[in-house]
PDB file of C-alpha atoms in Angstrom:
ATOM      1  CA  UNK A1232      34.517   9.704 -53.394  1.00  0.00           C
ATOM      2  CA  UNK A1233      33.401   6.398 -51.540  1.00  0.00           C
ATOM      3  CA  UNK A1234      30.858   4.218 -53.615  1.00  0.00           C
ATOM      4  CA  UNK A1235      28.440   3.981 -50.505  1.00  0.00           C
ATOM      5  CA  UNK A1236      27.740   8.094 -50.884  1.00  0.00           C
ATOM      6  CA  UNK A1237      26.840  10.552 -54.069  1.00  0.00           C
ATOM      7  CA  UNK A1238      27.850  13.969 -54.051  1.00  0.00           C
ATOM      8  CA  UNK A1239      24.880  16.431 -55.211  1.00  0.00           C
ATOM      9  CA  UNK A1240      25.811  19.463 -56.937  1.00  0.00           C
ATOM     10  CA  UNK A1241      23.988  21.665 -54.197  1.00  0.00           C
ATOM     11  CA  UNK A1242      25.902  25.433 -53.942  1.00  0.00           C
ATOM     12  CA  UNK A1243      23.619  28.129 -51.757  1.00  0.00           C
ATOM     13  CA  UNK A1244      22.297  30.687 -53.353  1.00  0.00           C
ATOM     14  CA  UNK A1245      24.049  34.070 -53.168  1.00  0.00           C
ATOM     15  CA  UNK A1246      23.456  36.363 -50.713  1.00  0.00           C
ATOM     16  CA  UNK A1247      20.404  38.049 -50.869  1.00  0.00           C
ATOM     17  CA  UNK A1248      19.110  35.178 -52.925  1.00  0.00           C
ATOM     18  CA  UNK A1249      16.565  33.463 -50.987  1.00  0.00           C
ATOM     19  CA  UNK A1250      16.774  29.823 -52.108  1.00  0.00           C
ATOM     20  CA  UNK A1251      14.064  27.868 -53.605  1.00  0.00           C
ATOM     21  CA  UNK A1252      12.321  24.520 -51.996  1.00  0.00           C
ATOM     22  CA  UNK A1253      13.747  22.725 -54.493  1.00  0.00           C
ATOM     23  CA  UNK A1254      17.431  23.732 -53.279  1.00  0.00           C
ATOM     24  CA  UNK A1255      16.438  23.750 -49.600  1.00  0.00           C
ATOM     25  CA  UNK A1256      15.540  19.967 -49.182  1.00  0.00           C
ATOM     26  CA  UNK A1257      18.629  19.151 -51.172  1.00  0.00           C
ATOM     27  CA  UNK A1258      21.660  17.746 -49.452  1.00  0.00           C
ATOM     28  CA  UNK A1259      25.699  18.256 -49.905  1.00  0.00           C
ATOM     29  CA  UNK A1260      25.759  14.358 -49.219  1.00  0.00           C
ATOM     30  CA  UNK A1261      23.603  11.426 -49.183  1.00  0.00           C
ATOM     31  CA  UNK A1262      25.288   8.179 -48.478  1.00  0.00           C
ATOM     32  CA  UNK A1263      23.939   4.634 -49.396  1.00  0.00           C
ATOM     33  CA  UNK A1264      23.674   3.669 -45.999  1.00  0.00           C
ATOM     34  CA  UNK A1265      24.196   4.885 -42.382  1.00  0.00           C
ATOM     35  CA  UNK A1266      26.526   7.196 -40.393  1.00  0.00           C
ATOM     36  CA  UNK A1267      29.464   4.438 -40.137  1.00  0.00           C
ATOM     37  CA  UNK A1268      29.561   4.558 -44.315  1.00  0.00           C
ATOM     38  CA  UNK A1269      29.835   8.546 -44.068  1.00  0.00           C
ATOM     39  CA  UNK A1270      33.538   8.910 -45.088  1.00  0.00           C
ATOM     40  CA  UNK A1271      35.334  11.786 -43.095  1.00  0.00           C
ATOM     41  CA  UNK A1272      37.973  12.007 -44.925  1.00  0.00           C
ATOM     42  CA  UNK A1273      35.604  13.385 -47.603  1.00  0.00           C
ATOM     43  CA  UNK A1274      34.240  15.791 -45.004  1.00  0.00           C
ATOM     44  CA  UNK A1275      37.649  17.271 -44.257  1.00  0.00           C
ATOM     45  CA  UNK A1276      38.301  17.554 -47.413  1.00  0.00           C
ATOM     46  CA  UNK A1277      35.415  19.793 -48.380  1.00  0.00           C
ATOM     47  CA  UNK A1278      36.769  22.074 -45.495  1.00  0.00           C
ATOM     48  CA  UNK A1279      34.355  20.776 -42.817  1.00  0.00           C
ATOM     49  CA  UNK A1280      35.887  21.762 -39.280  1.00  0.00           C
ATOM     50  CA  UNK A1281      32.524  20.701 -37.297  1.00  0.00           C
ATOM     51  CA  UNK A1282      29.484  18.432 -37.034  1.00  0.00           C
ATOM     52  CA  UNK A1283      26.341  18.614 -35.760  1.00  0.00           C
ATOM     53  CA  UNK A1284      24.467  14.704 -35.461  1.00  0.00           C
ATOM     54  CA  UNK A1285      21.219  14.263 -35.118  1.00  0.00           C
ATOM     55  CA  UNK A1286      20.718  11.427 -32.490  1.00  0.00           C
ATOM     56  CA  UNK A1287      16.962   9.459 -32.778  1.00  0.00           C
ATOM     57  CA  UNK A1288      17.445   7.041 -35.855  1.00  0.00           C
ATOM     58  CA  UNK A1289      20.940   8.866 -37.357  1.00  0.00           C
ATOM     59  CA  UNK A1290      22.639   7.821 -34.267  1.00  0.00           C
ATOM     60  CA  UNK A1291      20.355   5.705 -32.066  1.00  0.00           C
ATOM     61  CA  UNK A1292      18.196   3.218 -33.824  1.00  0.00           C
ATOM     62  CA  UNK A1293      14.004   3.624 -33.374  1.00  0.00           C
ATOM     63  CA  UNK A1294      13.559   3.639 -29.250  1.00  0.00           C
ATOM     64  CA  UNK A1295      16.844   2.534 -28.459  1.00  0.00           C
ATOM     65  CA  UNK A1296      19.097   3.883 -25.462  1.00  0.00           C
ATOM     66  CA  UNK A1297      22.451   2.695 -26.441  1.00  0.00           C
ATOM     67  CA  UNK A1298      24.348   3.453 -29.568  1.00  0.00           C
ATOM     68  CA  UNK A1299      25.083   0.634 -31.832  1.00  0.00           C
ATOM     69  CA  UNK A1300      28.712  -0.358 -31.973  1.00  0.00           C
ATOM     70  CA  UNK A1301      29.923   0.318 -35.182  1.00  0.00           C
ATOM     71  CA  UNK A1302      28.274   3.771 -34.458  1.00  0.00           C
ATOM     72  CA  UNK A1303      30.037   4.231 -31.204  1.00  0.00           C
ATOM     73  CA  UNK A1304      33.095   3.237 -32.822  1.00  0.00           C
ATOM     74  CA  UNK A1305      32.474   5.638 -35.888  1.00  0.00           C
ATOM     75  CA  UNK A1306      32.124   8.554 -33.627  1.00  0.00           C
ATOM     76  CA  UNK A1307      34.922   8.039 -31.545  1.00  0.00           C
ATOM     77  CA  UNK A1308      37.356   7.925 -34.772  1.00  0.00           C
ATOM     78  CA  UNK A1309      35.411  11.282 -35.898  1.00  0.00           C
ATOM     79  CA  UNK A1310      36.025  12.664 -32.484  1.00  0.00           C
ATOM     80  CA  UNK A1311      39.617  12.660 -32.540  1.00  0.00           C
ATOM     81  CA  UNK A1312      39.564  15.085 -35.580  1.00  0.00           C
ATOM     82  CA  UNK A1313      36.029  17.369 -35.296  1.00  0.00           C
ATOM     83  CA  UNK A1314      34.165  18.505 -32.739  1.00  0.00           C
ATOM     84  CA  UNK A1315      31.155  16.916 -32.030  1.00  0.00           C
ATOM     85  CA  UNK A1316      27.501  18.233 -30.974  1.00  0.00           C
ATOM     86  CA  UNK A1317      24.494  16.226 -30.592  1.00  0.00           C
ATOM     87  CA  UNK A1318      21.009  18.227 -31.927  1.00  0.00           C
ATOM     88  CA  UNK A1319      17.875  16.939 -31.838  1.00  0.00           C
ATOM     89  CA  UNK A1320      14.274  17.436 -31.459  1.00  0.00           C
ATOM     90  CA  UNK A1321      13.435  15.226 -28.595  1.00  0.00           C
ATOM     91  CA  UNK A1322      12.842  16.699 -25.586  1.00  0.00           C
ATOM     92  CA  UNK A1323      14.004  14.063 -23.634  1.00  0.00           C
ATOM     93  CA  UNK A1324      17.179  15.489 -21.577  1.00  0.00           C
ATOM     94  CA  UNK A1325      17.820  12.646 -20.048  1.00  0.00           C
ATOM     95  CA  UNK A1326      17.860   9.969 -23.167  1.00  0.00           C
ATOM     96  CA  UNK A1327      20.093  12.481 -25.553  1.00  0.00           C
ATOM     97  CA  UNK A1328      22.339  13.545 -21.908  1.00  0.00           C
ATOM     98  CA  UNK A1329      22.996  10.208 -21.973  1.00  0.00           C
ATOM     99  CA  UNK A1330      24.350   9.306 -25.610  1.00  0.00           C
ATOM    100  CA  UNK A1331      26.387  12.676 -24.956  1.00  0.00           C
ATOM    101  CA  UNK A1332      27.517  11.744 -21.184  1.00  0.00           C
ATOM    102  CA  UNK A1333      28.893   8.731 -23.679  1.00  0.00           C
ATOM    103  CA  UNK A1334      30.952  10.041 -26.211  1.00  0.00           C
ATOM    104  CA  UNK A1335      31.998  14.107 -24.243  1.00  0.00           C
ATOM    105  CA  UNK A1336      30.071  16.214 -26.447  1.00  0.00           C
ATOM    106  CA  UNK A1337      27.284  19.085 -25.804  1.00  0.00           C
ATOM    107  CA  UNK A1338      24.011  18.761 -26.833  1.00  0.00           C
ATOM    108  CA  UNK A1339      21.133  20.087 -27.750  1.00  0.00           C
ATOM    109  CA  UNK A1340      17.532  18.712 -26.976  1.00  0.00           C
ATOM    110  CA  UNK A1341      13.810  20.306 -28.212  1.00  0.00           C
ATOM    111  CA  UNK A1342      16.145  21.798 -31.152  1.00  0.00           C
ATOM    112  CA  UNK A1343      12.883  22.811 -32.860  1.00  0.00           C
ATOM    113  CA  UNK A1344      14.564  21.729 -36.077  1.00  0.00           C
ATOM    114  CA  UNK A1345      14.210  23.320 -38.677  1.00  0.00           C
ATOM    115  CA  UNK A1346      14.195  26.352 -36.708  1.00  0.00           C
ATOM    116  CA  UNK A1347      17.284  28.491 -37.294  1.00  0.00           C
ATOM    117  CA  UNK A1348      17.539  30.023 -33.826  1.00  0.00           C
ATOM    118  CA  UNK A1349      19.033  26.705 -31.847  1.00  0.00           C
ATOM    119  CA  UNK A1350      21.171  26.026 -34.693  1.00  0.00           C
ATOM    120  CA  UNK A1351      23.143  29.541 -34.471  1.00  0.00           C
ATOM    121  CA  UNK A1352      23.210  29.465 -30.771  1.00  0.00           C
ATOM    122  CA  UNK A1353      25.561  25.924 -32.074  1.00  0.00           C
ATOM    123  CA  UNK A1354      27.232  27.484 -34.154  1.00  0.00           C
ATOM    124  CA  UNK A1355      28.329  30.238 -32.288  1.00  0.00           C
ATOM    125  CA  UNK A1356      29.421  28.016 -29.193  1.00  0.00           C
ATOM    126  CA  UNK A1357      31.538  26.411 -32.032  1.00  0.00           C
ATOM    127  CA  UNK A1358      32.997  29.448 -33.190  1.00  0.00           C
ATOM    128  CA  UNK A1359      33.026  28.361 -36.527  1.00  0.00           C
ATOM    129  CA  UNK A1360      31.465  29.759 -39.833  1.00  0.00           C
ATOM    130  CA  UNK A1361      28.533  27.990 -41.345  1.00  0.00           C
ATOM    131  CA  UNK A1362      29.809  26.438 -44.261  1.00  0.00           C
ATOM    132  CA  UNK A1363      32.817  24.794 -42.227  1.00  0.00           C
ATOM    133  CA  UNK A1364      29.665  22.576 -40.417  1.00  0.00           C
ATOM    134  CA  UNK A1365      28.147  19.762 -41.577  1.00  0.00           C
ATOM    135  CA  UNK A1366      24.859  18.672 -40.540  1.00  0.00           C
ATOM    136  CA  UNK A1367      24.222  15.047 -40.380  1.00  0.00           C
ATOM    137  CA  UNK A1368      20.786  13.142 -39.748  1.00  0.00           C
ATOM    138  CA  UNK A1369      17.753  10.885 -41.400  1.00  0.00           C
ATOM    139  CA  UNK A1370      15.491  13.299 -42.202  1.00  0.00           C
ATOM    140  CA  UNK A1371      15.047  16.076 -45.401  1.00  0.00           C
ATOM    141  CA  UNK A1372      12.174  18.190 -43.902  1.00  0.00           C
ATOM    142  CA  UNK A1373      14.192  18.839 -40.128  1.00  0.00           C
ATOM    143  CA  UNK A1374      17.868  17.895 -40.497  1.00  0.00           C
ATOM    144  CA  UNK A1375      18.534  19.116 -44.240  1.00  0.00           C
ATOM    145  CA  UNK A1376      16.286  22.161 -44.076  1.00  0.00           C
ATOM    146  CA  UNK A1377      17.372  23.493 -40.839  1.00  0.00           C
ATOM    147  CA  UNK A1378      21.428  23.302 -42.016  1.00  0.00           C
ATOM    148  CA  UNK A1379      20.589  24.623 -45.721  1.00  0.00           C
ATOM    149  CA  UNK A1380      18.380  27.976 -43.738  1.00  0.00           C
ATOM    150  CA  UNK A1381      21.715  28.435 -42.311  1.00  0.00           C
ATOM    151  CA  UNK A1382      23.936  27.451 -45.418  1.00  0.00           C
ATOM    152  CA  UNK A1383      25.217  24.473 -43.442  1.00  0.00           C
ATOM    153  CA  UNK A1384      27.094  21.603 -45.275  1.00  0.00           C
ATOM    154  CA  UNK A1385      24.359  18.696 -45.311  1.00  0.00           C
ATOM    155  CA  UNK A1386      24.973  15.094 -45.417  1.00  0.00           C
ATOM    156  CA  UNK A1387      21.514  12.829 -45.488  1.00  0.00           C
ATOM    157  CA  UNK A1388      22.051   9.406 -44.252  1.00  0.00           C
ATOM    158  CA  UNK A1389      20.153   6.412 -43.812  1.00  0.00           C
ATOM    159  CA  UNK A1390      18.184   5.692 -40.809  1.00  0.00           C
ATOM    160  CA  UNK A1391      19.887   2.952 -38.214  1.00  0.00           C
ATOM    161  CA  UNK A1392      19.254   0.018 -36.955  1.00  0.00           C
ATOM    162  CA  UNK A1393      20.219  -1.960 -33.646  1.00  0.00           C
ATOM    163  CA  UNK A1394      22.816  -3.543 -35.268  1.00  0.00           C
ATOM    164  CA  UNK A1395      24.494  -0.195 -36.799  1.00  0.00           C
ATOM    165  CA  UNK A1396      23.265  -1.298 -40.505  1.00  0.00           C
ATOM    166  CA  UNK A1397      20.491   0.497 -42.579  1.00  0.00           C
ATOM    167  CA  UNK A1398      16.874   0.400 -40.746  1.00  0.00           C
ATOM    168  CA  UNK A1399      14.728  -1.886 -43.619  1.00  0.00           C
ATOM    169  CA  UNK A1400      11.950   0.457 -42.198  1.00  0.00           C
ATOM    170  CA  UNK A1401      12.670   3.853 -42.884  1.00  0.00           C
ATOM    171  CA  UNK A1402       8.933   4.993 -43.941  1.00  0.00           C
ATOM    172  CA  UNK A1403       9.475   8.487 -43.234  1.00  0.00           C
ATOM    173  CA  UNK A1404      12.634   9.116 -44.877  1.00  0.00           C
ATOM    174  CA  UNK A1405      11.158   7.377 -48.084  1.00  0.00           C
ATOM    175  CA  UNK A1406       7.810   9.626 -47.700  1.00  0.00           C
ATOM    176  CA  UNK A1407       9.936  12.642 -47.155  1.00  0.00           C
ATOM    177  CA  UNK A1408      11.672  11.721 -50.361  1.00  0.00           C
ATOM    178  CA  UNK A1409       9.137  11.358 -52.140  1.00  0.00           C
ATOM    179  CA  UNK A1410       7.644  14.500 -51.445  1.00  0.00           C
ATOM    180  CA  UNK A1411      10.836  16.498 -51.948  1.00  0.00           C
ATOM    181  CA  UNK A1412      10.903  14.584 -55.212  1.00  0.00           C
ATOM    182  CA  UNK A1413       7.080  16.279 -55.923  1.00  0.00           C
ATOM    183  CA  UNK A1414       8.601  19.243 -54.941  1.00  0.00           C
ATOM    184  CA  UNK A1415      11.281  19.053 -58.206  1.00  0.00           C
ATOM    185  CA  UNK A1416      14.434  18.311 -55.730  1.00  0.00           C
ATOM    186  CA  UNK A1417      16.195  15.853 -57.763  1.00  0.00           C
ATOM    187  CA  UNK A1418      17.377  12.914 -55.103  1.00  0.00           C
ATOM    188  CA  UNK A1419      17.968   9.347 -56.066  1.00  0.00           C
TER     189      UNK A1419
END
């Protein structure tokens, strides 16, 4: 295991079993900083076959158009051994088409997240079962919830800046900790 990223000791509950809160806003994976410290070689070795990114602030810093370089350059390396699909809640087409257009990929915009619905429509066009996809984005209550509905492996990460390091301002993702915290999901 890398030293940027702490392994949780998350398992879905069995069948049947709906899970608690608690277990819902808890991820597979949180690393200590961004996407580029995400190590796939521990992904592919917990059997992941897939990912689904989130794009505003996992992949594109706050407002920006054009993906950082080391992020470009992470997802390019990632690309030669997954497929890749872009998932996000903005509507925009045009500003998500683009970062796809970029890298190849599919993508899915107004993804309603955590809505389960546009998230098997995904994982169908991958062909691949749920547990063999990991989920990657910035945010507990959209990005971690919808993939643990759907028993998705879930990696949180930290929000990005311009310059592909950590975002010094990631409000939400502390105030979404927080609460998860309040909720008795034990994150660090």
């Amino acid at each position: 295991m890398s030293a940027n990223s702490v392994t949780t000791d998350f398992n879905a509950a069995a069948p049947g079993v709906r899970p608690s809160l608690p277990e819902l806003l808890t991820p597979n994976l949180v690393t200590a900083g961004t996407l580029v410290d995400l190590p796939l070689h521990q992904l592919l070795a917990q059997g992941i076959r897939a990912l689904v990114l989130d794009v505003d602030r996992t992949l594109l810093p706050r407002r920006g158009t054009e993906l950082p370089e080391p992020v470009e350059v992470w997802l390019r390396r990632a690309q030669q051994t997954l497929p890749l699909h872009l998932f996000s809640n903005n509507p925009s087409r045009s500003r998500i088409g683009h970062v796809a257009e970029q890298l190849g990929v599919e993508f899915t915009t107004s993804a309603s997240k955590p809505r389960r619905g546009p998230l098997r429509r995904v994982l169908a066009n991958l062909d691949l079962p749920a547990p063999q996809v990991a989920i990657v984005g910035d945010r507990l209550f959209t990005d971690v919830l919808g993939g643990n509905r759907l028993g998705l492996y879930t990696v949180l990460v930290k929000p990005v800046a311009p310059d592909g390091q950590p975002c010094r301002h990631d409000h939400w993702q502390r105030l979404e900790i927080r609460l998860a915290q309040l909720a008795g999901t034990n994150l660090h």
